[in-house]
CSV table of C-alpha atoms and ligand atoms in Angstrom, one decimal:
chain,number,residue,atom,x,y,z
A,1,MET,CA,-11.8,226.8,-26.3
A,2,PRO,CA,-8.2,225.3,-25.9
A,3,ALA,CA,-6.7,225.7,-22.7
A,4,ILE,CA,-4.7,228.8,-22.4
A,5,PRO,CA,-0.8,228.3,-23.0
A,6,VAL,CA,1.2,228.5,-20.2
A,7,ALA,CA,2.8,232.0,-20.0
A,8,HIS,CA,6.3,230.9,-19.3
A,9,ALA,CA,9.1,231.5,-21.8
A,10,ARG,CA,9.4,228.2,-24.4
A,11,HIS,CA,12.0,227.6,-26.8
A,12,ASP,CA,10.5,224.4,-28.2
A,13,TRP,CA,7.4,225.3,-30.2
A,14,THR,CA,6.3,223.2,-33.3
A,15,LEU,CA,4.8,224.0,-36.3
A,16,ALA,CA,1.4,222.0,-35.3
A,17,GLU,CA,1.2,224.0,-32.2
A,18,VAL,CA,1.4,227.3,-33.6
A,19,ARG,CA,-0.8,226.4,-36.5
A,20,SER,CA,-3.4,225.6,-34.2
A,21,LEU,CA,-3.0,229.1,-32.4
A,22,PHE,CA,-3.4,230.6,-35.5
A,23,GLU,CA,-6.6,228.7,-36.4
A,24,GLN,CA,-8.3,229.4,-33.3
A,25,PRO,CA,-11.5,231.9,-33.4
A,26,PHE,CA,-10.5,235.3,-33.5
A,27,ASN,CA,-12.0,236.3,-30.1
A,28,ASP,CA,-10.5,233.0,-28.4
A,29,LEU,CA,-7.1,234.1,-30.0
A,30,LEU,CA,-7.3,237.8,-28.6
A,31,PHE,CA,-8.5,236.6,-25.1
A,32,GLN,CA,-5.4,234.5,-24.6
A,33,ALA,CA,-2.9,236.8,-26.2
A,34,GLN,CA,-4.4,239.8,-23.9
A,35,THR,CA,-4.1,237.1,-20.7
A,36,VAL,CA,-0.7,236.3,-21.5
A,37,HIS,CA,0.0,240.1,-22.2
A,38,ARG,CA,-1.6,241.4,-18.6
A,39,GLY,CA,0.6,238.6,-17.1
A,40,HIS,CA,3.8,240.4,-18.1
A,41,PHE,CA,3.1,244.3,-19.2
A,42,ASP,CA,1.0,246.9,-17.9
A,43,ALA,CA,-1.5,246.6,-20.9
A,44,ASN,CA,-2.1,250.2,-21.3
A,45,ARG,CA,1.6,251.2,-21.8
A,46,VAL,CA,3.2,251.4,-25.5
A,47,GLN,CA,6.8,251.9,-26.2
A,48,VAL,CA,7.6,254.4,-28.4
A,49,SER,CA,10.7,254.4,-30.8
A,50,THR,CA,12.2,256.8,-33.5
A,51,LEU,CA,13.6,255.7,-36.7
A,52,LEU,CA,16.2,257.6,-38.9
A,53,SER,CA,18.0,256.3,-42.1
A,54,ILE,CA,21.7,257.4,-41.5
A,55,LYS,CA,22.5,255.9,-44.8
A,56,THR,CA,19.7,255.5,-47.6
A,57,GLY,CA,19.5,253.8,-50.8
A,58,ALA,CA,21.9,251.8,-53.4
A,59,CYS,CA,21.9,248.6,-51.2
A,60,PRO,CA,23.8,245.7,-52.7
A,61,GLU,CA,21.2,243.2,-51.3
A,62,ASP,CA,17.8,242.4,-53.4
A,63,CYS,CA,15.5,242.4,-50.7
A,64,LYS,CA,11.9,242.2,-53.0
A,65,TYR,CA,10.2,244.3,-50.6
A,66,CYS,CA,12.7,247.3,-50.0
A,67,PRO,CA,12.8,250.6,-51.7
A,68,GLN,CA,16.4,250.9,-50.9
A,69,SER,CA,17.8,248.0,-52.9
A,70,GLY,CA,19.8,249.0,-55.7
A,71,HIS,CA,18.5,246.2,-57.7
A,72,TYR,CA,15.3,248.2,-58.5
A,73,ASN,CA,14.3,251.6,-59.5
A,74,THR,CA,12.1,253.3,-57.0
A,75,GLY,CA,13.3,256.6,-57.8
A,76,LEU,CA,14.8,257.1,-54.3
A,77,ALA,CA,17.5,259.8,-53.8
A,78,LYS,CA,20.3,257.9,-52.8
A,79,GLU,CA,22.5,259.5,-49.6
A,80,LYS,CA,25.7,258.7,-48.3
A,81,LEU,CA,26.4,258.3,-44.5
A,82,MET,CA,25.0,261.0,-42.5
A,83,GLU,CA,27.3,263.1,-40.7
A,84,VAL,CA,27.2,262.5,-36.9
A,85,GLN,CA,26.1,266.1,-35.8
A,86,LYS,CA,23.2,265.8,-38.3
A,87,VAL,CA,22.1,262.4,-36.6
A,88,LEU,CA,22.6,263.8,-33.1
A,89,ASP,CA,20.0,266.9,-34.0
A,90,GLU,CA,17.6,264.2,-35.4
A,91,ALA,CA,17.9,262.5,-31.9
A,92,ALA,CA,17.5,265.4,-30.2
A,93,ASN,CA,14.0,266.3,-32.3
A,94,ALA,CA,12.8,262.6,-31.3
A,95,LYS,CA,13.2,263.2,-27.7
A,96,ALA,CA,11.5,266.4,-28.0
A,97,ILE,CA,8.5,264.7,-29.2
A,98,GLY,CA,8.8,262.2,-26.7
A,99,ALA,CA,10.7,258.8,-27.9
A,100,THR,CA,12.7,256.8,-25.7
A,101,ARG,CA,14.5,254.9,-27.9
A,102,PHE,CA,16.3,256.2,-31.4
A,103,CYS,CA,16.8,253.2,-34.0
A,104,MET,CA,19.4,254.0,-36.8
A,105,GLY,CA,18.9,252.4,-39.9
A,106,ALA,CA,21.5,252.1,-42.8
A,107,ALA,CA,21.0,250.6,-46.3
A,108,TRP,CA,24.3,248.1,-46.3
A,109,LYS,CA,24.8,244.5,-46.6
A,110,HIS,CA,27.2,245.3,-43.9
A,111,PRO,CA,29.2,248.2,-42.2
A,112,SER,CA,32.6,248.8,-43.7
A,113,ALA,CA,35.9,249.7,-41.6
A,114,LYS,CA,35.8,253.0,-43.0
A,115,ASP,CA,32.2,253.9,-41.6
A,116,LEU,CA,32.2,252.0,-38.6
A,117,PRO,CA,34.0,254.8,-36.3
A,118,TYR,CA,31.2,257.3,-37.3
A,119,VAL,CA,28.7,255.0,-36.5
A,120,LEU,CA,30.2,254.5,-33.1
A,121,GLU,CA,30.3,258.2,-32.4
A,122,MET,CA,26.6,258.2,-33.1
A,123,VAL,CA,25.8,255.9,-30.8
A,124,LYS,CA,28.0,257.4,-27.9
A,125,GLY,CA,26.4,260.9,-28.9
A,126,VAL,CA,22.5,259.4,-28.8
A,127,LYS,CA,23.3,257.6,-25.6
A,128,ALA,CA,24.7,260.7,-24.1
A,129,LEU,CA,21.1,262.6,-24.8
A,130,GLY,CA,19.4,260.1,-22.6
A,131,LEU,CA,18.1,258.0,-25.3
A,132,GLU,CA,18.3,254.2,-25.8
A,133,THR,CA,19.9,253.3,-28.9
A,134,CYS,CA,19.3,250.5,-31.6
A,135,MET,CA,20.9,250.3,-35.0
A,136,THR,CA,20.2,248.2,-38.1
A,137,LEU,CA,23.2,247.9,-40.1
A,138,GLY,CA,23.2,244.5,-41.9
A,139,GLN,CA,25.3,241.5,-41.2
A,140,LEU,CA,28.0,241.9,-38.3
A,141,ASP,CA,31.1,239.8,-37.6
A,142,GLN,CA,32.4,239.4,-34.0
A,143,GLU,CA,34.3,242.5,-33.9
A,144,GLN,CA,31.9,244.7,-35.0
A,145,THR,CA,29.3,243.5,-32.3
A,146,ALA,CA,32.1,244.2,-29.8
A,147,ALA,CA,32.8,247.7,-30.8
A,148,LEU,CA,29.2,248.6,-31.0
A,149,ALA,CA,28.5,246.8,-27.5
A,150,GLY,CA,31.6,248.8,-26.1
A,151,ALA,CA,30.2,252.2,-27.7
A,152,GLY,CA,27.1,251.4,-25.5
A,153,LEU,CA,24.6,250.0,-28.3
A,154,ASP,CA,21.5,249.0,-26.5
A,155,TYR,CA,19.5,247.2,-29.5
A,156,TYR,CA,20.4,245.5,-32.9
A,157,ASN,CA,17.6,245.2,-35.3
A,158,HIS,CA,18.1,242.1,-37.7
A,159,ASN,CA,15.2,240.8,-39.1
A,160,LEU,CA,14.5,237.4,-40.1
A,161,ASP,CA,11.6,238.5,-42.3
A,162,SER,CA,9.8,235.0,-43.2
A,163,SER,CA,10.3,231.4,-42.9
A,164,PRO,CA,13.4,230.0,-43.7
A,165,GLU,CA,11.3,228.1,-46.4
A,166,PHE,CA,10.1,231.4,-47.9
A,167,TYR,CA,13.1,233.9,-47.5
A,168,THR,CA,14.8,232.5,-50.6
A,169,SER,CA,12.0,233.6,-53.0
A,170,ILE,CA,12.3,237.2,-51.5
A,171,ILE,CA,16.0,237.4,-51.0
A,172,THR,CA,18.8,235.8,-52.9
A,173,THR,CA,22.3,237.7,-52.2
A,174,ARG,CA,22.3,236.4,-48.4
A,175,THR,CA,21.1,233.2,-46.7
A,176,TYR,CA,18.8,233.0,-43.4
A,177,ALA,CA,22.0,230.9,-41.9
A,178,GLU,CA,23.9,234.2,-42.0
A,179,ARG,CA,21.1,236.2,-40.2
A,180,LEU,CA,21.0,233.7,-37.6
A,181,GLN,CA,25.0,233.8,-37.3
A,182,THR,CA,24.6,237.7,-37.1
A,183,LEU,CA,21.5,237.7,-34.2
A,184,ALA,CA,24.1,234.8,-32.5
A,185,TYR,CA,26.9,237.4,-32.2
A,186,VAL,CA,24.7,240.2,-31.4
A,187,ARG,CA,23.7,238.2,-28.4
A,188,ASP,CA,27.0,237.2,-27.5
A,189,ALA,CA,28.3,240.6,-27.3
A,190,GLY,CA,25.6,241.5,-24.8
A,191,MET,CA,23.4,243.4,-27.0
A,192,LYS,CA,19.7,243.3,-26.8
A,193,ILE,CA,18.0,241.7,-30.0
A,194,CYS,CA,15.3,243.2,-32.0
A,195,SER,CA,14.1,240.8,-34.5
A,196,GLY,CA,10.9,240.2,-36.6
A,197,GLY,CA,9.6,240.4,-39.9
A,198,ILE,CA,7.1,241.2,-42.9
A,199,LEU,CA,3.6,240.4,-43.6
A,200,GLY,CA,2.1,240.6,-47.2
A,201,MET,CA,4.9,239.3,-49.4
A,202,GLY,CA,2.7,236.5,-50.8
A,203,GLU,CA,3.7,234.1,-47.4
A,204,THR,CA,1.5,231.5,-46.3
A,205,VAL,CA,0.2,231.3,-42.7
A,206,ASP,CA,2.6,228.2,-42.3
A,207,ASP,CA,5.5,230.9,-43.5
A,208,ARG,CA,4.2,233.2,-40.7
A,209,ALA,CA,4.1,230.4,-38.0
A,210,GLY,CA,7.7,229.6,-39.3
A,211,LEU,CA,8.9,233.0,-38.8
A,212,LEU,CA,7.6,233.1,-35.2
A,213,ILE,CA,9.0,229.7,-34.6
A,214,GLN,CA,12.3,230.8,-35.5
A,215,LEU,CA,12.2,233.9,-33.2
A,216,ALA,CA,10.7,231.9,-30.1
A,217,ASN,CA,13.2,229.0,-30.6
A,218,LEU,CA,16.3,230.9,-30.1
A,219,PRO,CA,18.0,230.5,-27.0
A,220,GLU,CA,16.8,233.5,-25.8
A,221,HIS,CA,13.6,235.6,-27.1
A,222,PRO,CA,14.4,238.8,-29.2
A,223,GLU,CA,13.5,241.5,-26.6
A,224,SER,CA,11.9,243.2,-29.4
A,225,VAL,CA,9.7,241.6,-32.1
A,226,PRO,CA,9.0,244.1,-34.9
A,227,ILE,CA,5.8,243.0,-37.2
A,228,ASN,CA,5.7,245.0,-40.3
A,229,MET,CA,3.0,245.2,-42.8
A,230,LEU,CA,4.5,245.5,-46.3
A,231,VAL,CA,4.6,249.2,-47.7
A,232,LYS,CA,4.5,248.5,-51.3
A,233,VAL,CA,6.6,250.9,-52.7
A,234,ALA,CA,6.4,251.5,-56.4
A,235,GLY,CA,9.5,249.8,-58.5
A,236,THR,CA,9.7,247.1,-56.2
A,237,PRO,CA,8.9,243.5,-57.2
A,238,LEU,CA,6.4,243.4,-54.6
A,239,GLU,CA,4.4,246.6,-55.5
A,240,ASN,CA,1.3,244.9,-56.7
A,241,ALA,CA,1.4,242.3,-53.9
A,242,GLU,CA,-2.1,241.2,-52.4
A,243,ASP,CA,-3.5,242.8,-49.4
A,244,VAL,CA,-3.2,240.9,-46.0
A,245,ASP,CA,-6.5,240.4,-44.3
A,246,PRO,CA,-6.3,242.9,-41.5
A,247,PHE,CA,-7.5,240.1,-38.9
A,248,ASP,CA,-4.7,237.8,-39.9
A,249,PHE,CA,-2.2,240.6,-39.1
A,250,ILE,CA,-3.9,241.2,-35.8
A,251,ARG,CA,-3.7,236.9,-35.3
A,252,MET,CA,0.2,237.6,-36.4
A,253,LEU,CA,0.7,240.1,-33.4
A,254,ALA,CA,-1.4,237.9,-30.8
A,255,VAL,CA,0.4,234.4,-31.9
A,256,ALA,CA,3.8,236.7,-31.1
A,257,ARG,CA,2.6,237.6,-28.0
A,258,ILE,CA,1.6,234.2,-26.9
A,259,LEU,CA,4.9,232.7,-28.0
A,260,MET,CA,7.4,235.5,-26.6
A,261,PRO,CA,5.4,236.7,-23.5
A,262,LYS,CA,7.9,238.8,-22.4
A,263,SER,CA,9.0,240.6,-25.4
A,264,HIS,CA,7.8,244.2,-26.7
A,265,VAL,CA,6.1,243.1,-29.9
A,266,ARG,CA,6.1,246.3,-32.1
A,267,LEU,CA,3.4,247.2,-34.5
A,268,SER,CA,5.7,248.3,-37.0
A,269,ALA,CA,5.9,249.8,-40.7
A,270,GLY,CA,2.6,249.8,-42.3
A,271,ARG,CA,0.5,251.8,-39.7
A,272,GLU,CA,-0.3,254.8,-42.5
A,273,SER,CA,-2.5,251.9,-44.3
A,274,MET,CA,-4.1,250.8,-41.0
A,275,ASN,CA,-7.1,252.7,-39.3
A,276,GLU,CA,-7.4,253.4,-36.0
A,277,GLN,CA,-9.7,250.4,-35.1
A,278,MET,CA,-7.1,248.1,-36.3
A,279,GLN,CA,-4.6,249.8,-34.5
A,280,ALA,CA,-6.6,249.5,-31.4
A,281,LEU,CA,-7.1,245.8,-32.0
A,282,ALA,CA,-3.3,245.3,-32.3
A,283,PHE,CA,-2.7,246.7,-29.0
A,284,LEU,CA,-5.6,244.3,-27.9
A,285,ALA,CA,-3.7,241.6,-29.5
A,286,GLY,CA,-0.6,242.6,-27.3
A,287,ALA,CA,1.6,244.9,-29.5
A,288,ASN,CA,3.2,247.3,-27.1
A,289,SER,CA,5.7,249.3,-28.9
A,290,ILE,CA,5.2,251.5,-32.0
A,291,PHE,CA,7.5,253.6,-34.3
A,292,TYR,CA,6.6,257.0,-33.6
A,293,GLY,CA,7.7,260.4,-35.7
A,294,ASP,CA,6.4,261.1,-39.4
A,295,ARG,CA,9.0,259.1,-41.1
A,296,LEU,CA,9.8,255.4,-40.9
A,297,LEU,CA,13.2,254.7,-43.0
A,298,THR,CA,12.1,256.1,-46.3
A,299,THR,CA,8.5,256.0,-46.2
A,300,SER,CA,6.0,257.9,-44.2
A,301,ASN,CA,4.3,257.0,-40.7
A,302,PRO,CA,1.6,258.4,-38.8
A,303,GLN,CA,2.1,262.3,-37.4
A,304,ALA,CA,3.2,262.1,-33.6
A,305,GLU,CA,0.2,264.4,-32.9
A,306,GLN,CA,-2.1,262.1,-34.4
A,307,ASP,CA,-0.6,259.1,-32.4
A,308,MET,CA,-0.7,260.6,-29.1
A,309,GLU,CA,-4.6,261.3,-29.6
A,310,LEU,CA,-4.9,257.8,-30.6
A,311,PHE,CA,-3.2,256.9,-27.3
A,312,ARG,CA,-5.6,259.6,-25.4
A,313,ARG,CA,-8.6,258.0,-26.7
A,314,LEU,CA,-7.7,254.6,-25.8
A,315,GLY,CA,-6.1,255.8,-22.5
A,316,ILE,CA,-2.7,254.5,-23.4
A,317,LEU,CA,0.3,256.0,-22.1
A,318,PRO,CA,4.0,255.9,-23.7
A,319,GLU,CA,6.3,254.0,-21.9
A,320,ALA,CA,8.3,255.9,-19.1
A,321,GLY,CA,10.9,258.6,-20.3
A,322,TYR,CA,8.5,260.7,-22.1
A,323,GLU,CA,9.0,263.3,-19.4
A,324,HIS,CA,12.1,264.6,-21.7
A,325,ALA,CA,9.6,265.9,-24.2
A,326,ASP,CA,9.6,269.5,-25.0
A,327,GLU,CA,6.5,271.4,-23.5
A,328,VAL,CA,4.2,271.1,-26.3
A,329,HIS,CA,4.5,267.1,-26.6
A,330,GLN,CA,4.6,267.0,-22.6
A,331,ALA,CA,1.2,268.7,-22.8
A,332,ILE,CA,0.0,266.3,-25.6
A,333,ILE,CA,1.1,263.3,-23.8
A,334,GLU,CA,-0.3,264.5,-20.3
A,335,GLN,CA,-3.7,264.7,-21.7
A,336,ALA,CA,-3.5,261.0,-22.6
A,337,VAL,CA,-2.3,260.7,-18.7
A,338,SER,CA,-5.4,262.4,-17.4
A,339,ALA,CA,-7.7,260.5,-19.7
A,340,GLN,CA,-5.9,257.4,-18.1
A,341,GLN,CA,-6.5,258.4,-14.8
A,342,ASN,CA,-10.2,259.4,-15.4
A,343,SER,CA,-10.8,255.8,-16.8
A,344,GLU,CA,-9.0,254.3,-13.9
A,345,LEU,CA,-11.4,256.6,-11.3
A,346,PHE,CA,-14.4,255.2,-13.3
A,347,TYR,CA,-13.5,251.8,-13.2
A,348,ASN,CA,-12.7,251.8,-9.7
A,349,ALA,CA,-15.8,253.3,-8.7
A,350,ALA,CA,-17.7,250.9,-11.3
A,351,VAL,CA,-16.2,247.7,-9.3
B,401,SAM,N1,20.0,246.9,-44.4
B,401,SAM,C1,19.5,246.3,-42.9
B,401,SAM,C2,18.9,244.9,-43.2
B,401,SAM,O1,18.1,244.7,-44.0
B,401,SAM,O2,19.0,244.4,-42.1
B,401,SAM,C3,18.8,247.3,-42.3
B,401,SAM,C4,17.4,248.2,-42.6
B,401,SAM,S1,16.4,247.1,-43.3
B,401,SAM,C5,15.5,248.4,-44.2
B,401,SAM,C6,15.4,246.8,-42.1
B,401,SAM,C7,14.3,246.1,-42.2
B,401,SAM,O3,13.1,246.9,-42.7
B,401,SAM,C8,14.0,245.0,-43.1
B,401,SAM,O4,14.4,243.8,-42.7
B,401,SAM,C9,12.5,244.8,-43.1
B,401,SAM,O5,11.9,243.6,-42.4
B,401,SAM,C10,12.0,246.0,-43.3
B,401,SAM,N2,11.4,246.6,-44.3
B,401,SAM,C11,12.1,247.3,-45.6
B,401,SAM,N3,11.2,247.5,-46.5
B,401,SAM,C12,9.9,247.4,-46.2
B,401,SAM,C13,8.9,247.4,-46.9
B,401,SAM,N4,8.6,248.2,-47.8
B,401,SAM,N5,7.6,247.3,-45.7
B,401,SAM,C14,7.8,246.7,-44.5
B,401,SAM,N6,9.1,246.8,-44.2
B,401,SAM,C15,10.1,246.9,-44.8
B,402,DTB,C1,11.7,246.8,-38.9
B,402,DTB,O1,11.3,246.1,-38.4
B,402,DTB,N1,10.9,247.9,-39.5
B,402,DTB,C2,11.6,249.2,-39.6
B,402,DTB,C3,12.9,249.3,-38.8
B,402,DTB,N2,13.0,247.8,-38.5
B,402,DTB,C4,14.6,249.3,-39.2
B,402,DTB,C5,11.9,249.8,-40.9
B,402,DTB,C6,10.6,250.0,-41.7
B,402,DTB,C7,10.9,250.1,-43.0
B,402,DTB,C8,9.7,250.3,-43.8
B,402,DTB,C9,10.3,251.1,-45.1
B,402,DTB,C10,10.8,252.2,-45.4
B,402,DTB,O2,10.3,253.3,-44.8
B,402,DTB,O3,11.8,252.5,-46.1
B,403,SF4,FE1,19.5,246.7,-48.3
B,403,SF4,FE2,18.2,246.0,-45.7
B,403,SF4,FE3,16.8,247.2,-47.9
B,403,SF4,FE4,17.6,244.7,-47.8
B,403,SF4,S1,16.3,245.6,-46.3
B,403,SF4,S2,17.8,246.2,-49.4
B,403,SF4,S3,19.4,245.0,-46.7
B,403,SF4,S4,18.2,248.1,-46.8
């Protein structure tokens, strides 16, 4: 088994190195990832974020995976920008089920001058509820990043999705360089970055490695790295894409954990197609964040109660902040807490 890589943040990963991490025997890779994970995080805590689509469909971009692209007919009902109060009501619901971060997504190439003031009101309102805020609105310029940071936006999600080489076969209406530019503006404005990608679009292992290298070799690692499994939506060009081997998906999480030891790695879209055993392996590989609540943007996600039951069975706790949940969800989460305390008692008695 190769030496465990140093667990400090590196920004000079090469393709040969990352390829060799992917090629290791599965157990060696998982052991390394879990070791790195424990050096930086409580291995039994998982951050929970809730998503809301604040503007749905009719997007001018042609991302081949996306049900919201106006280039494909996916039968999705288009909606204009949601009213601020409706967004705040949804955020309050997310808080009631125990989410600690509220992520708002819009199907835009970039926000318009007309829409931005409403978006800023949403950030301020969600923050006032005591939730962390995240937005994903497409490309931004420096004025817009300054305005969002000024309103108190904590995270900006902007995915690189795949390697620079594969990107052009998935999206033709924007460039990789433009994505990197927006990430640089977000960082310069002082916000935290959420950036990751998708597996299952027909990419090679080198493309997966290429994506992680792009993220890890940024001047600072993104604080949050969502790894999505493609949700195959009828009407998109990728509706019949080949399934990813579940173990290869877990390898991606493990390599992300090793390359970006202090980042939250999110087991993102696609959990509905994963069984509980696979999700447990994802946490073992170092994933420590999920989307929580029964909807992603336009597709479905496991029920909150089902996720808390999985947490309970695995002795996992949501990261701090869930005390704001309503009584029903508080009780469900407390069952998980007590399962964890029992497992600690058992462990302490056994050693
Ligand atoms: N329009 C903005 C943009 O693309 O930056 C923000 C919203 S967009 C829906 C956010 C991310 O969702 C995409 O970058 C992509 O990684 C992910 N995504 C979209 N459709 C998906 C699908 N069918 N399966 C998995 N992930 C998907
Ligand atoms: C991310 O990486 N995944 C989320 C979030 N960032 C915005 C979106 C997943 C979307 C899945 C397809 C849908 O529900 O429309
Ligand atoms: Fe539009 Fe974002 Fe979907 Fe691409 S991923 S089509 S930019 S909503």
